[in-house]
GROMACS .gro file of C-alpha atoms in nm:
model
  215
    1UNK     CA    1   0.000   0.000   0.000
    2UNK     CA    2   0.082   0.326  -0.080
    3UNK     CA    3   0.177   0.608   0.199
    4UNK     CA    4  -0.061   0.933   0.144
    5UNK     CA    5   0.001   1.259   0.210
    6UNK     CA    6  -0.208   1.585   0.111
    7UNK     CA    7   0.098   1.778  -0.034
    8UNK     CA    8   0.396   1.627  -0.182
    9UNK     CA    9   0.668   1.875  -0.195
   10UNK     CA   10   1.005   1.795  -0.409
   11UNK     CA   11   1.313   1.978  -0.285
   12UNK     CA   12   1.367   2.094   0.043
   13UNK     CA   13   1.538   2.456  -0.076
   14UNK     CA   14   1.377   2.807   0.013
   15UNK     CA   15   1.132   2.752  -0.262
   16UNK     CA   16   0.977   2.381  -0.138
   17UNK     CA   17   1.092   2.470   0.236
   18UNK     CA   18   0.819   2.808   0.224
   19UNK     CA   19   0.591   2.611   0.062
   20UNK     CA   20   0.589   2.311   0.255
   21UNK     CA   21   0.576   2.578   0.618
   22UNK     CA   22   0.274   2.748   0.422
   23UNK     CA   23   0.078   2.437   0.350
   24UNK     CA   24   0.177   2.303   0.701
   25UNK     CA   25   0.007   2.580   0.834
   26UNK     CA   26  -0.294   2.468   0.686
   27UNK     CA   27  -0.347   2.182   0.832
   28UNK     CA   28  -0.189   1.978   0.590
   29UNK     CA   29  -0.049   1.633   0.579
   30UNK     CA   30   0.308   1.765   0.416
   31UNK     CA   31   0.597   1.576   0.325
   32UNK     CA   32   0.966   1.662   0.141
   33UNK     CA   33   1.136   1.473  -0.111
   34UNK     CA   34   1.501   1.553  -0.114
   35UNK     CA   35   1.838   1.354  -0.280
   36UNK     CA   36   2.069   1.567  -0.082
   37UNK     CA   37   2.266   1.778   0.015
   38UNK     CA   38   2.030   1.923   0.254
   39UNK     CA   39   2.008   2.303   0.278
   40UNK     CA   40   1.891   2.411  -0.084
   41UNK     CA   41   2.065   2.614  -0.385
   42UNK     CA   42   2.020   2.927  -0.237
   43UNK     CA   43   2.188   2.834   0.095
   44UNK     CA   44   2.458   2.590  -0.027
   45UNK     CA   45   2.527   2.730  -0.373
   46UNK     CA   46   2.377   3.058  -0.441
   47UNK     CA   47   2.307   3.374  -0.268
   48UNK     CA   48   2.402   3.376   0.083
   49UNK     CA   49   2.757   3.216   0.005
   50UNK     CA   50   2.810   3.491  -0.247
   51UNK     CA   51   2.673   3.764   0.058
   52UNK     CA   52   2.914   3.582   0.267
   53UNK     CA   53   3.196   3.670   0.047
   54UNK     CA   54   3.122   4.008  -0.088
   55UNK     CA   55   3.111   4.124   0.265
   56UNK     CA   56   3.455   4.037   0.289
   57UNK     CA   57   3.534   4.260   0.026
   58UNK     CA   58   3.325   4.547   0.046
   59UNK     CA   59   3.465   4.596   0.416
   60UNK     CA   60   3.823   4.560   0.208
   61UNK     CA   61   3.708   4.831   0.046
   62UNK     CA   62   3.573   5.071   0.317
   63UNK     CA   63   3.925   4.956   0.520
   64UNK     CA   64   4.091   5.165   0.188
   65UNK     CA   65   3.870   5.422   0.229
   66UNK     CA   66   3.986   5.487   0.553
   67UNK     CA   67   4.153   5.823   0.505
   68UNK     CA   68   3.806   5.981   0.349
   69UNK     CA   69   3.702   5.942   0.715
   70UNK     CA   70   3.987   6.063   0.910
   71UNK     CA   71   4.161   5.732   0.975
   72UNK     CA   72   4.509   5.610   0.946
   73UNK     CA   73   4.554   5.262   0.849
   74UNK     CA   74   4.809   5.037   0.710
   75UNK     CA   75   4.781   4.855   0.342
   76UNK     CA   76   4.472   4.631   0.366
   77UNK     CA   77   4.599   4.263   0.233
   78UNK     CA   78   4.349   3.956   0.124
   79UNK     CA   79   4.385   3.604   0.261
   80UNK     CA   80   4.131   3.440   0.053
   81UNK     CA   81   4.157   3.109   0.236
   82UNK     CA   82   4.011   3.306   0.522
   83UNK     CA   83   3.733   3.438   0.351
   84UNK     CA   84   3.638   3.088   0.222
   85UNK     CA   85   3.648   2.971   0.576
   86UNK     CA   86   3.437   3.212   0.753
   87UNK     CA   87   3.206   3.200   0.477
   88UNK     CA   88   3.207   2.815   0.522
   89UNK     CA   89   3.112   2.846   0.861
   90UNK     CA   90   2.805   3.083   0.825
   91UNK     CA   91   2.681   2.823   0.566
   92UNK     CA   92   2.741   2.541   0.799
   93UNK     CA   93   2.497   2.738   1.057
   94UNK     CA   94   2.237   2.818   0.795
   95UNK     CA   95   2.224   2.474   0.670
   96UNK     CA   96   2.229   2.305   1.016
   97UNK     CA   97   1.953   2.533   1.125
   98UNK     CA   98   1.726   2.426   0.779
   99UNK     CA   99   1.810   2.075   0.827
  100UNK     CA  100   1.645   2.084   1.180
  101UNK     CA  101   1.340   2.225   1.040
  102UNK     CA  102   1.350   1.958   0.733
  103UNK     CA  103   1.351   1.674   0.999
  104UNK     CA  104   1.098   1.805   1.241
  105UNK     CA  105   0.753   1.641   1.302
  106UNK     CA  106   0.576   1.930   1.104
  107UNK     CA  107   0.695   1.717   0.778
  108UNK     CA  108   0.805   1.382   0.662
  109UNK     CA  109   1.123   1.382   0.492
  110UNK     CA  110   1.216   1.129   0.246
  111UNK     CA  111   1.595   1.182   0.105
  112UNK     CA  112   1.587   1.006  -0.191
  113UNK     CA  113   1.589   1.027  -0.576
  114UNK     CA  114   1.212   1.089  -0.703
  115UNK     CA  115   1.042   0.975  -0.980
  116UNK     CA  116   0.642   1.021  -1.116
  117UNK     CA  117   0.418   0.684  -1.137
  118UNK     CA  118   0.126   0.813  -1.229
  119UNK     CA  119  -0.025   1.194  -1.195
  120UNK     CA  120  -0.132   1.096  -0.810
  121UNK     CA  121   0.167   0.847  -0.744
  122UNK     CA  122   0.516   0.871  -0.728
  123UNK     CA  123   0.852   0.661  -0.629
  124UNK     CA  124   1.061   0.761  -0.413
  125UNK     CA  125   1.351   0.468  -0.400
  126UNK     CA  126   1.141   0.154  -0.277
  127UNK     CA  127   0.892   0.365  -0.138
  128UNK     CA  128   0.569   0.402  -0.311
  129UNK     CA  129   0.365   0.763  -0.211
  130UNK     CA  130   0.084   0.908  -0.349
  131UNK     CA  131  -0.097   1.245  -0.264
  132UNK     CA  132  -0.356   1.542  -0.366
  133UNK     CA  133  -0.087   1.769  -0.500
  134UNK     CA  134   0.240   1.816  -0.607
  135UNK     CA  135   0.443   2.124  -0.535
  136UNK     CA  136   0.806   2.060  -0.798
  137UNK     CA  137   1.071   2.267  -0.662
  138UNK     CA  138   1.390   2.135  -0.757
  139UNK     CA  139   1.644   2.440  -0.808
  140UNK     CA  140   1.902   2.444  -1.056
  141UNK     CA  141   2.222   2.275  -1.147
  142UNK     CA  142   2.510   2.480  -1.362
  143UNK     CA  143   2.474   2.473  -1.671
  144UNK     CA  144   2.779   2.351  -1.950
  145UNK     CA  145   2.801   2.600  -2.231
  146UNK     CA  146   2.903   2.498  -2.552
  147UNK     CA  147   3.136   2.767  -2.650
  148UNK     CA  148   3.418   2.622  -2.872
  149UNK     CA  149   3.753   2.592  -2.665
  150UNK     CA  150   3.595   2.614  -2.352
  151UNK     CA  151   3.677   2.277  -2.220
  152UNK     CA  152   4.008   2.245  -2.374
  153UNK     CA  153   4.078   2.626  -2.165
  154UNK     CA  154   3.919   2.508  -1.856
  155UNK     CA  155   3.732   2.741  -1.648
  156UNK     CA  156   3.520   2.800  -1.341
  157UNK     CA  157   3.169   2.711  -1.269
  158UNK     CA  158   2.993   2.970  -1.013
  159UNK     CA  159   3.063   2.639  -0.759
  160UNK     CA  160   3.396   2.639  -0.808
  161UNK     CA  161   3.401   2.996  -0.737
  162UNK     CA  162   3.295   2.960  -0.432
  163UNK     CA  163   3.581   2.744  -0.290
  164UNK     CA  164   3.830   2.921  -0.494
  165UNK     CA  165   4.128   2.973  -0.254
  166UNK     CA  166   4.377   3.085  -0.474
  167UNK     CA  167   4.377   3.443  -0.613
  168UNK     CA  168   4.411   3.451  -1.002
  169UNK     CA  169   4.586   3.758  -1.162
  170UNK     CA  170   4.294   3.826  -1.418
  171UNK     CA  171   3.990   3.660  -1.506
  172UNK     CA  172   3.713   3.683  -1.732
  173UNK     CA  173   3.332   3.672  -1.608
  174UNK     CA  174   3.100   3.508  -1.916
  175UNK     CA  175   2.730   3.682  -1.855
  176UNK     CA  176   2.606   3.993  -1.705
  177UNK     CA  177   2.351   3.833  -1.482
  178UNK     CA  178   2.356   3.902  -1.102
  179UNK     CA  179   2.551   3.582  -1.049
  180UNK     CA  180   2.786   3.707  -1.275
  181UNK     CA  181   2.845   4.049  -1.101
  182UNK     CA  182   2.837   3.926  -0.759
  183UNK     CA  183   3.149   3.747  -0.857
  184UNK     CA  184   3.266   4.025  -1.070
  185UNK     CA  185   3.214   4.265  -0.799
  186UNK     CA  186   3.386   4.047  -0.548
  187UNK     CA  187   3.694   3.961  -0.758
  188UNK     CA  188   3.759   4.273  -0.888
  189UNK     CA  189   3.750   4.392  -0.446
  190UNK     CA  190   4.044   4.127  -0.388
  191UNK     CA  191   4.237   4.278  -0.676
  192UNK     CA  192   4.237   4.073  -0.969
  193UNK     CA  193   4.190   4.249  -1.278
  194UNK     CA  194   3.832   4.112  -1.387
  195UNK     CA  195   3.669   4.169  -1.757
  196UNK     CA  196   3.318   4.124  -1.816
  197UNK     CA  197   3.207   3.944  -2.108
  198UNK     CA  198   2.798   3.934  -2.208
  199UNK     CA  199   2.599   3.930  -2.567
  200UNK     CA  200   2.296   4.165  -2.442
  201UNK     CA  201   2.350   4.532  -2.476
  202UNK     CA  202   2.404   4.610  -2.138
  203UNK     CA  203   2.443   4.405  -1.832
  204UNK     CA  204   2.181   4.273  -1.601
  205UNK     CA  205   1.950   4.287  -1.933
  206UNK     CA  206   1.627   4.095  -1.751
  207UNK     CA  207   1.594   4.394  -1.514
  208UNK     CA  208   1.386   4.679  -1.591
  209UNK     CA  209   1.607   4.979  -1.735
  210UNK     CA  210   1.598   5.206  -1.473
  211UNK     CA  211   1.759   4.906  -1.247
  212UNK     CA  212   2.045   4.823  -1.488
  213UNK     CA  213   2.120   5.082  -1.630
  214UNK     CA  214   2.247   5.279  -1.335
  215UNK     CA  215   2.462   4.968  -1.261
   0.00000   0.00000   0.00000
């Protein structure tokens, strides 16, 4: 026999996490289907890492600033590994703290690969569930471009970014998206000579004009 449950939710990120609290506060019968890593895109991979890290640098900044305020200080130097560390450890709190909520009784959590039976029924490993609704909230993975030499160049994926711990000379930033421009930004802080590279006319081109184009 299949287990039933009103809602379904699958991925336990920010997007299926807020849904699954909302419908949980409706009384619902809720459960979360999640592979793993638990924490979500947002918290493991996405914007608070990148927050973590451009604080870093924008007090690198102010710290240069100094004199525009009265202060004296001496030359302002980057240890990267540092940064990665401390932003490591705010991670490690945000994702312990969303992992409690994933594993409290307000849901049932089943970490495991997903996959549809039937528009009521799904698999989920050897478990069979079935339920009212489905909520599909599975993030995003990186995505491979196929520009020609890429591969043979080798380059960075926004992950890899993120656990860089060695600080290039130069680099070059493919997109004009705010991914792109957090790292941009951040880079360019530490003091590597960054260019940015994007095919729209100006950057952050899904914004509304008056957004982008002061940026």
């Amino acid at each position: 026999m299949p287990r039933t449950h009103d809602i379904i939710v699958i991925g336990g990120g920010s997007a299926g996490y807020a849904a699954a609290r909302i419908a949980q506060a409706e009384k619902a019968d809720v459960a979360i289907i999640d592979h793993g890593p638990l924490g979500g895109l947002c918290i493991l991979r996405g914007c608070m890492p990148t927050k973590a890290m451009l604080r870093s640098s924008d007090i690198a900044v102010l710290i240069r600033r100094a004199t525009e305020f009265g202060l004296q200080t001496s030359e302002v130097t980057v240890n990267l590994p540092a940064i990665i560390s401390r932003k490591n450890r705010l991670i490690q709190e945000f994702t312990d703290d969303r992992i409690h909520s994933l594993t409290s009784d307000r849901f049932t959590l089943y970490e495991d690969h997903a996959h549809f039976l039937s528009p009521t029924d799904i698999q989920v490993g050897p478990i069979h569930l079935t339920a009212q609704a489905f909520i599909i909230a599975t993030g995003s993975v990186v995505t491979r471009l196929p520009i020609p030499g890429l591969e043979e160049t080798g380059y960075l994926t926004s992950d890899d970014a993120l656990e860089l711990t060695t600080i290039p000379e130069s680099m070059i930033v493919l997109g004009g998206g705010p991914v792109a421009l957090e790292f941009a930004q951040f880079f360019s802080r530490i003091g590597v000579q960054v260019t940015l590279i994007q095919r729209s006319a100006h950057i952050l081109s899904d914004t509304d004009d008056d957004l982008a184009m002061p940026v």
